[in-house]
Short mmCIF file of C-alpha atoms and ligand atoms in Angstrom, two decimals:
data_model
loop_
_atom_site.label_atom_id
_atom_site.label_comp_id
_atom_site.label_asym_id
_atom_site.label_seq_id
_atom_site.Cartn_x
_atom_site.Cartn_y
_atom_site.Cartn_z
CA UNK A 25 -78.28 57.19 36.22
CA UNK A 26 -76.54 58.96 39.26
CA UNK A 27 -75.49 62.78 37.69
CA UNK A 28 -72.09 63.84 38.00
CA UNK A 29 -71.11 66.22 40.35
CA UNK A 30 -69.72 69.45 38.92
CA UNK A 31 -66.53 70.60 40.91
CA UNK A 32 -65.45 73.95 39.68
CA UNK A 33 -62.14 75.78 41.10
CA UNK A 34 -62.66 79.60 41.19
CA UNK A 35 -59.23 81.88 41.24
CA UNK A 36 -59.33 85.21 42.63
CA UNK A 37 -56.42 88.19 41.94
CA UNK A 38 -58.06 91.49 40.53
CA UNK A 39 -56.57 93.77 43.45
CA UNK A 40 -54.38 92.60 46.37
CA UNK A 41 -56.35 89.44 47.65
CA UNK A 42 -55.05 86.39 46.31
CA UNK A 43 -58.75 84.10 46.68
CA UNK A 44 -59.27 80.52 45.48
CA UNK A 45 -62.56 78.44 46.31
CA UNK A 46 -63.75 75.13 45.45
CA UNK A 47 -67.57 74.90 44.41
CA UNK A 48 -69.28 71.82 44.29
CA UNK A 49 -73.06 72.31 42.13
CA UNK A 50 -73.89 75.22 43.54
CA UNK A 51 -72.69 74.96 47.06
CA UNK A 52 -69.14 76.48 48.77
CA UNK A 53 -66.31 73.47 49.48
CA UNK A 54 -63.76 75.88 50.61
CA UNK A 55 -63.07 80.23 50.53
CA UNK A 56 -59.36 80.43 51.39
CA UNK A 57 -58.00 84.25 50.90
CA UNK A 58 -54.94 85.31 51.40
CA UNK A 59 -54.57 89.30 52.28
CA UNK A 60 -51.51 91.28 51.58
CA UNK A 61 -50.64 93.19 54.54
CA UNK A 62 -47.34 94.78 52.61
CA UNK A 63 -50.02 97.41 51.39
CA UNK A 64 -50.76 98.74 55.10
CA UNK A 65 -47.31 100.52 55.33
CA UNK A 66 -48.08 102.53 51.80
CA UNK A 67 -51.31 103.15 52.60
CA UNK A 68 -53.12 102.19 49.69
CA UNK A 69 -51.99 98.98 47.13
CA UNK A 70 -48.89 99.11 45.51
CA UNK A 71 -49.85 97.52 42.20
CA UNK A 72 -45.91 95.88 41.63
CA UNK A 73 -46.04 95.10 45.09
CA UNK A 74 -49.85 93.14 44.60
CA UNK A 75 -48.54 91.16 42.20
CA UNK A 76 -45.44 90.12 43.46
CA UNK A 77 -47.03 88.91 46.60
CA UNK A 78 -49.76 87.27 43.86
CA UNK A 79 -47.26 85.06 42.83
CA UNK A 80 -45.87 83.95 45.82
CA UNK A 81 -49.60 83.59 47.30
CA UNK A 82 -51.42 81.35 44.31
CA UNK A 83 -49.96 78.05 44.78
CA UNK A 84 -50.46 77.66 48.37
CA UNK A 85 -53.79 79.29 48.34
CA UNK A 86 -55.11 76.76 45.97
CA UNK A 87 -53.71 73.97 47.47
CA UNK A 88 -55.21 75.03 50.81
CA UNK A 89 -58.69 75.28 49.01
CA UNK A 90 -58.05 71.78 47.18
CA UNK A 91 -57.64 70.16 50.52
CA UNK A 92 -60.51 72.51 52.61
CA UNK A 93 -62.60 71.28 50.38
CA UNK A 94 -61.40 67.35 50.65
CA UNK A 95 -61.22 67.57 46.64
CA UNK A 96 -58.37 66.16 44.24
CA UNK A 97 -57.59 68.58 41.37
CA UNK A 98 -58.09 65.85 39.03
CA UNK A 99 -61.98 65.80 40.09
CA UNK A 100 -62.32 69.50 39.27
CA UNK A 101 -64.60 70.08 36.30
CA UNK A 102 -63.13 73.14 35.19
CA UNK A 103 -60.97 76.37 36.08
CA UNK A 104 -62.91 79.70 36.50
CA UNK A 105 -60.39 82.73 36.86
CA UNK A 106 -61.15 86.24 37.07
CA UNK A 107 -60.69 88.16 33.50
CA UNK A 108 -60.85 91.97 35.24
CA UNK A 109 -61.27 94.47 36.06
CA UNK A 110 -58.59 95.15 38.14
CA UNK A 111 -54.70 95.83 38.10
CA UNK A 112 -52.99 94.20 35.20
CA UNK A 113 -50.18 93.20 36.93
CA UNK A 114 -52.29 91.25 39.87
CA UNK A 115 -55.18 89.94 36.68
CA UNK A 116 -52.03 88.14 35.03
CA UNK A 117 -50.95 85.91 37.61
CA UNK A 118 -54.76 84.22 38.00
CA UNK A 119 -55.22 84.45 34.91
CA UNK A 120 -51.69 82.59 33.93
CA UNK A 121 -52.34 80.26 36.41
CA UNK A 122 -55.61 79.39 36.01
CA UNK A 123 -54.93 79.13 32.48
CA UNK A 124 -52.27 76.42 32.31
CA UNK A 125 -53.97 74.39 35.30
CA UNK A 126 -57.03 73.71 32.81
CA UNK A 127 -54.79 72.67 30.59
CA UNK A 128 -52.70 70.38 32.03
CA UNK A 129 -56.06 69.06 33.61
CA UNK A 130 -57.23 68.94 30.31
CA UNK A 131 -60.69 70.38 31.56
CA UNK A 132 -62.55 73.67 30.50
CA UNK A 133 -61.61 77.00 31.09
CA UNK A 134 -64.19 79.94 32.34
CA UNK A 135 -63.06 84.08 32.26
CA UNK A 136 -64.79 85.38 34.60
CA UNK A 137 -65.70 89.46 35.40
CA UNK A 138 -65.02 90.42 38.51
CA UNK A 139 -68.02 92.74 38.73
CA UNK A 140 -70.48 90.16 37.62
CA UNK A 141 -69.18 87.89 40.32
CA UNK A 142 -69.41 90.66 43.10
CA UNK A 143 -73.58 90.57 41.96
CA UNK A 144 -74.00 86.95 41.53
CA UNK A 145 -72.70 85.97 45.02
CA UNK A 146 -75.90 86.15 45.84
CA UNK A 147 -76.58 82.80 44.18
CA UNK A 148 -74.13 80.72 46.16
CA UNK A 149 -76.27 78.13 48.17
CA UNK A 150 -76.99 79.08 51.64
CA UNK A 151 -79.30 77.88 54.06
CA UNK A 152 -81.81 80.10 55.39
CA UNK A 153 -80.79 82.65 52.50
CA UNK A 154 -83.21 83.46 49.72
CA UNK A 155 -81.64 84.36 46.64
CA UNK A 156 -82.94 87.36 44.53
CA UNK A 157 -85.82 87.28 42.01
CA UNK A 158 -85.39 88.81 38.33
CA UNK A 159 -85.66 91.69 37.69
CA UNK A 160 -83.77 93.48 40.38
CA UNK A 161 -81.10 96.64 41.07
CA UNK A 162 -77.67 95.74 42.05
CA UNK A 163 -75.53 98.13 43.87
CA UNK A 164 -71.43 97.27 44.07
CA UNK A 165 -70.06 98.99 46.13
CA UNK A 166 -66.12 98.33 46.45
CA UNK A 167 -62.87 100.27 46.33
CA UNK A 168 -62.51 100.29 42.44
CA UNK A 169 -66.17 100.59 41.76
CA UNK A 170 -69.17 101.97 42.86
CA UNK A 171 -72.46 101.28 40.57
CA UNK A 172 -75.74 100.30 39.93
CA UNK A 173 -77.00 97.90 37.87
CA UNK A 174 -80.28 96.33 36.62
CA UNK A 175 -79.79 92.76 36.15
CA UNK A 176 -82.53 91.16 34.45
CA UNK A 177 -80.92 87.85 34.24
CA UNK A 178 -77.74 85.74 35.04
CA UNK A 179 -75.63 87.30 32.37
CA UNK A 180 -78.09 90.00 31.20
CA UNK A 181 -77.12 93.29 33.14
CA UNK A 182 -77.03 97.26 32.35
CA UNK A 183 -74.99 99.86 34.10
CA UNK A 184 -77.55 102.63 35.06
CA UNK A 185 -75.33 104.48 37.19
CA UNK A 186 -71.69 104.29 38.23
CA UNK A 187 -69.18 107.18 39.84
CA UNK A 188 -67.84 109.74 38.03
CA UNK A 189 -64.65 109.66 40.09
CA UNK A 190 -63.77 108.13 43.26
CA UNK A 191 -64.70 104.86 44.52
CA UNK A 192 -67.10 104.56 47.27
CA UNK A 193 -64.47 102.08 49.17
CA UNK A 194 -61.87 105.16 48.13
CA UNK A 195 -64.08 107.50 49.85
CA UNK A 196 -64.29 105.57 52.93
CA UNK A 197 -59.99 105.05 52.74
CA UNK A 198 -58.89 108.07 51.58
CA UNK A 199 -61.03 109.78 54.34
CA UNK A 200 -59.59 108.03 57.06
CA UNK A 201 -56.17 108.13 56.15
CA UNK A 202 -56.53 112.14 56.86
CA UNK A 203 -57.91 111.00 59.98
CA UNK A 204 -55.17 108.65 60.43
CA UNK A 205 -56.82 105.63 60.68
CA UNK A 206 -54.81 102.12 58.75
CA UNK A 207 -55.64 100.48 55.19
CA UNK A 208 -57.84 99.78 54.02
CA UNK A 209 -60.59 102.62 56.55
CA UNK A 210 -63.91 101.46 55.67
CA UNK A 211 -63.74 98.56 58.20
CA UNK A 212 -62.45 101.33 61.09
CA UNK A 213 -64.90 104.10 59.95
CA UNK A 214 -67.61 101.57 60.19
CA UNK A 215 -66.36 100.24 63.94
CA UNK A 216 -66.04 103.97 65.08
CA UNK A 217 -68.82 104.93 63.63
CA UNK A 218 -71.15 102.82 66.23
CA UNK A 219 -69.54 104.36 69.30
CA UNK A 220 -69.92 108.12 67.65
CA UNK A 221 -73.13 111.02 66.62
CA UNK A 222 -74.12 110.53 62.88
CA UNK A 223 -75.18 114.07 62.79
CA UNK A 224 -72.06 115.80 64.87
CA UNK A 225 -70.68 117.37 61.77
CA UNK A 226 -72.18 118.27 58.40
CA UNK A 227 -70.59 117.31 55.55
CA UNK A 228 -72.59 118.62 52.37
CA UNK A 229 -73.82 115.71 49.80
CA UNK A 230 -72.47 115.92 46.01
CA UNK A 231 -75.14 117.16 43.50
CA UNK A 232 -74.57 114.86 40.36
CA UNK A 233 -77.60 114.59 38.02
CA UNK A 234 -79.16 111.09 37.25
CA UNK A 235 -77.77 108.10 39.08
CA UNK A 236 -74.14 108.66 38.62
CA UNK A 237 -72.00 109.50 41.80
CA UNK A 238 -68.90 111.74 42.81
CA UNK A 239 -67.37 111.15 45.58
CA UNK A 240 -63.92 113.38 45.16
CA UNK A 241 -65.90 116.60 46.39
CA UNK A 242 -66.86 114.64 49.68
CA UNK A 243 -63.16 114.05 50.57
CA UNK A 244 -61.67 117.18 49.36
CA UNK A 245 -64.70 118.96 51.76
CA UNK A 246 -63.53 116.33 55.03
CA UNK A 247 -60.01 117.27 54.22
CA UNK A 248 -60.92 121.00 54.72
CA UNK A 249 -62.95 120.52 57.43
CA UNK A 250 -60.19 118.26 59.23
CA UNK A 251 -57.22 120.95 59.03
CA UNK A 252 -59.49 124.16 59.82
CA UNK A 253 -60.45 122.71 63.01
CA UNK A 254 -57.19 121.04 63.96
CA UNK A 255 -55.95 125.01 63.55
CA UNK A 256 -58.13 125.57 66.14
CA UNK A 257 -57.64 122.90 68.23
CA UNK A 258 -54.29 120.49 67.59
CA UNK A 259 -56.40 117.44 69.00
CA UNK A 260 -59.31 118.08 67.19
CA UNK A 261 -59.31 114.67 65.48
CA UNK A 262 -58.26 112.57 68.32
CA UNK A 263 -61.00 114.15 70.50
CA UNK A 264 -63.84 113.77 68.23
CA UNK A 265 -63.03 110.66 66.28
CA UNK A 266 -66.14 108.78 66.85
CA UNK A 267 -68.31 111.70 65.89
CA UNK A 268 -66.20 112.26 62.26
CA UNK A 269 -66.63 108.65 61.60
CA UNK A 270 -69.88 108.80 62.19
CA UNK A 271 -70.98 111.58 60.54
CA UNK A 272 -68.72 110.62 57.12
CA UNK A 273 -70.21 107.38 57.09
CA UNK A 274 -74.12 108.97 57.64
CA UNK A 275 -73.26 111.16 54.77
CA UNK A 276 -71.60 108.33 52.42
CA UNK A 277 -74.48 105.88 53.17
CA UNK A 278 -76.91 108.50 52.52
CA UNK A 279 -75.29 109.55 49.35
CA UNK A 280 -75.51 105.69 48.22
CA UNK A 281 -79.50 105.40 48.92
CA UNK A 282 -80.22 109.29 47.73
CA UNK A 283 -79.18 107.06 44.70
CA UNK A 284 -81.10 103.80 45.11
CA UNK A 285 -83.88 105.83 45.79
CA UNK A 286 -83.72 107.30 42.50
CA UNK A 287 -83.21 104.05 40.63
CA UNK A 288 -86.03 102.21 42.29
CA UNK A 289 -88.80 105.37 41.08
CA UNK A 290 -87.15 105.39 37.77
CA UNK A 291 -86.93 101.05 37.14
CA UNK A 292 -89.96 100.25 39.23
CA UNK A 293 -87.74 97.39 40.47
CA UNK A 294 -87.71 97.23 44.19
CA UNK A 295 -85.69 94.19 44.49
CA UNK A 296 -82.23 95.36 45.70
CA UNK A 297 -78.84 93.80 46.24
CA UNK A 298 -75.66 94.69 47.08
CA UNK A 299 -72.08 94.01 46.92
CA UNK A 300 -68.38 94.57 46.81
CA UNK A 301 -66.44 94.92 50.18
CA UNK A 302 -68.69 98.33 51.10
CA UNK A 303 -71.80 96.20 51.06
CA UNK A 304 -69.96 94.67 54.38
CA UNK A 305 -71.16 98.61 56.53
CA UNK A 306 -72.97 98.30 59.04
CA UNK A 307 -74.83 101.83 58.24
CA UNK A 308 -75.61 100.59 54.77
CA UNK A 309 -76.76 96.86 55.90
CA UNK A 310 -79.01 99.45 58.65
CA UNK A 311 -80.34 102.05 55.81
CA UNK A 312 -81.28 98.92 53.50
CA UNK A 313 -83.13 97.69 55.94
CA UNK A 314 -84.42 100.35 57.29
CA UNK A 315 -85.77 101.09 53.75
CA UNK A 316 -87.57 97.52 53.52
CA UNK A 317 -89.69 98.42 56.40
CA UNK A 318 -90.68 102.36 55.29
CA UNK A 319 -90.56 102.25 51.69
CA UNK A 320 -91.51 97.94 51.06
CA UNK A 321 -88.37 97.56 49.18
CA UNK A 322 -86.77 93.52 49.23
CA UNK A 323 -83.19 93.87 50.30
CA UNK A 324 -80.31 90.61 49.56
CA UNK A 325 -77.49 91.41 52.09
CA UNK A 326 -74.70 89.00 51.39
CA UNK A 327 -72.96 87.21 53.93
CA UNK A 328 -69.58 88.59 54.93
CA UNK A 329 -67.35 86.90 53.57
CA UNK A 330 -69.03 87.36 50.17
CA UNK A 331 -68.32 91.17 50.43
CA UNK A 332 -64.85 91.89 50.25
CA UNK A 333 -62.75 90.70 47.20
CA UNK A 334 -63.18 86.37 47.27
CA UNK A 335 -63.21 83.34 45.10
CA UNK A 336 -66.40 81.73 46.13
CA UNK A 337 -67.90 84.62 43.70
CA UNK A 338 -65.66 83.44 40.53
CA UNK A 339 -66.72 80.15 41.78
CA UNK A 340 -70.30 80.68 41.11
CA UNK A 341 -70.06 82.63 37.96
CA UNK A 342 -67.95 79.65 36.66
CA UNK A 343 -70.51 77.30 37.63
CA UNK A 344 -73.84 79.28 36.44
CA UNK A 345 -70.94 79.52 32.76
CA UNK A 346 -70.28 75.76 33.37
CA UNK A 347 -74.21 74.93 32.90
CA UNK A 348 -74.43 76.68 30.22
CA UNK A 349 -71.01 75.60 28.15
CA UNK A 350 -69.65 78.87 28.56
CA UNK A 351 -65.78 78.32 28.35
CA UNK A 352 -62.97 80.22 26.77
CA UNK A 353 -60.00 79.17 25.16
CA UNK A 354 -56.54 79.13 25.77
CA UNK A 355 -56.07 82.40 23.79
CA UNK A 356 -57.90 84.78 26.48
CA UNK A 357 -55.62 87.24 27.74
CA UNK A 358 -56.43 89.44 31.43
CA UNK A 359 -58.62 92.54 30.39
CA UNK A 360 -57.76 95.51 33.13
CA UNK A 361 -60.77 97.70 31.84
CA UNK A 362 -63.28 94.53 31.51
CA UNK A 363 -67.13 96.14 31.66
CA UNK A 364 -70.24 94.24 32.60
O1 LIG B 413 -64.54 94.55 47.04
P1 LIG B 413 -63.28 94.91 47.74
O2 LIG B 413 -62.70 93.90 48.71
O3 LIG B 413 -62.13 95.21 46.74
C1 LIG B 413 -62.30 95.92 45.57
O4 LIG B 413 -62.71 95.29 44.55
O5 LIG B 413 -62.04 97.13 45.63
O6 LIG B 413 -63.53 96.30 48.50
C2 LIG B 413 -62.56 96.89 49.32
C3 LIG B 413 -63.14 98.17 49.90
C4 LIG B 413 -62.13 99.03 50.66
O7 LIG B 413 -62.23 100.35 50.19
C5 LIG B 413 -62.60 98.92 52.11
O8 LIG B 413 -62.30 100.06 52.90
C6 LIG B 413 -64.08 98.75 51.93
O9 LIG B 413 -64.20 97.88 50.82
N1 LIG B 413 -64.73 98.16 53.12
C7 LIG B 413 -65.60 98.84 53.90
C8 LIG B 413 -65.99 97.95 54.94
N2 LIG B 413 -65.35 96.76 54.74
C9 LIG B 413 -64.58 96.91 53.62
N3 LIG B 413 -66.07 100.09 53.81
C10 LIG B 413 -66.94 100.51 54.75
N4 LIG B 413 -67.36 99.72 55.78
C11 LIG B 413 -66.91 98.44 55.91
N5 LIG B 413 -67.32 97.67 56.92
ZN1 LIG B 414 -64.11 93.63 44.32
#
């Protein structure tokens, strides 16, 4: 007897990317995201604004993955949607959707946590990728999150560390809109930061006990650092731009594996993975590897377009739920404040 293909549709809309992918047993169909460039002129998301454009986004964007993928919704096996975290307001139009397409499909329905899936893109099928080994340390990395986490199976994970206030991603935004730079930074910092001197400018490193980070100190010390010297010299900024990014990035990235470091002596688990739109820096992707080859550890670097905020995650997560006859009802509701 030929098995049946499993077709699962995953929805993405925790933040301001409105994601849907098609997943056929294990293997991407189709990754269509739509990005919401209203956000660029407020510098930062505007949650009534992200879901707005949400709803005008979904329908198109799953159509567009429905026929990337050269697959009729009536083949689909089931709808996985994220649950949260994330903004309410953005969380209730996937989940709404995603929600009354299983049911008018008649197929099962599969919440999703948007952490989980940021970790678990490491499963998608890829050639030439090998997919991590239990037990190992996952680092997300993102601009909502930043944490680490032992995963010692599928859906068996522990938060060892996470930030006690900003966001690594924040960190990366919030310090280059005082250096003027667009929304979201990281992506600019990171470009910058390979034409500049990591070590131009010191920028001290947070003391926070254990494996929990703090990253508000970090930006309150660049924005400091940024108007002192422009008092000194008005194009400060402009002139040294390179070097700043540089050296913020040298110091965030070394904050992050001060960190892993730590986690790695304390689980014995030298298996590590990251994830979340950070895990797309260069510098990081460099120090990870860099740590392989001085200190043995086994690094998974996704692929890029697994990073950032996409559907192909939910995807997965719905099929690794699917095998197991994980599926919620028609009752679940969005959860803003959803933990691992
Ligand atoms: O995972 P993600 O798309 O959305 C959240 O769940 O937050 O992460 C977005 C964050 C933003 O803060 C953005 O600046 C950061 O990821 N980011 C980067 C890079 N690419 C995206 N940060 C540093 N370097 C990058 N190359
Ligand atoms: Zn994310």
């Amino acid at each position: 007897m030929v098995k049946e293909k499993i077709y699962i549709l995953g929805i993405e809309s925790s933040c301001d990317d409105t994601a849907a992918s098609v997943l056929c047993d294990g293997k991407i169909l189709s990754n269509v995201v739509a990005n919401q460039s209203i956000h660029k002129a407020y510098g930062g998301v505007v949650p009534e604004l992200a879901s707005r454009a949400h709803q005008q986004n979904i329908i198109p964007v799953v159509d567009q993955a429905l026929k990337e993928a050269g697959v009729s919704k009536l083949a689909l096996s089931a709808v996985a949607f994220t649950r949260g975290p994330g903004l309410m307001g953005s969380l209730l139009v996937g989940t709404s959707f995603a929600k009354s397409l299983a049911f008018s499909l008649e197929i099962p329905l599969i919440e999703v946590n948007h952490m989980q899936a940021h970790i678990l893109a490491h499963f998608i099928e890829k050639s030439g990728y090998e997919k991590p080994k239990f037990p190992f340390l996952a680092m997300t990395v993102s601009g909502g999150h930043t944490q680490i986490v032992q995963v010692k199976d599928y859906f068996d994970m522990t938060v060892i560390g996470e930030t006690i206030d900003d966001a690594v991603g924040e960190a990366f935004d919030k310090s280059g809109k005082l250096l003027g730079l667009g929304y979201p930074a990281g992506p600019e910092i990171d470009k910058r930061a390979k034409l500049g001197n990591p070590k131009a400018f010191h920028f001290t490193k947070p003391k926070v006990k254990g494996l929990n980070f703090s990253f508000s100190g970090l930006k309150t010390a660049i924005l400091y650092f940024v108007k002192n010297k422009s008092i000194e010299n008005p194009n400060f900024i402009e002139n040294n731009l390179n070097d700043i990014c540089a050296s913020i990035q040298y110091t965030i990235v070394g904050i992050l594996l001060d960190k892993l470091k730590l986690a790695v002596s304390q689980t014995g688990i030298n298996r590590i993975a990251i994830g979340g739109g950070v895990s797309a820096n260069s510098g990081l992707r460099e120090a990870l590897k860099k740590a392989q080859q001085k200190h043995g550890w086994i690094p998974y670097i996704p692929a890029f377009e697994y990073t950032t905020d996409n559907a192909a995650m939910i995807a997965i997560v719905g099929f690794l739920k699917y095998i197991k006859n994980d599926f919620t009802t028609q009752e679940i509701t969005a959860q803003s404040r959803l933990k691992i």
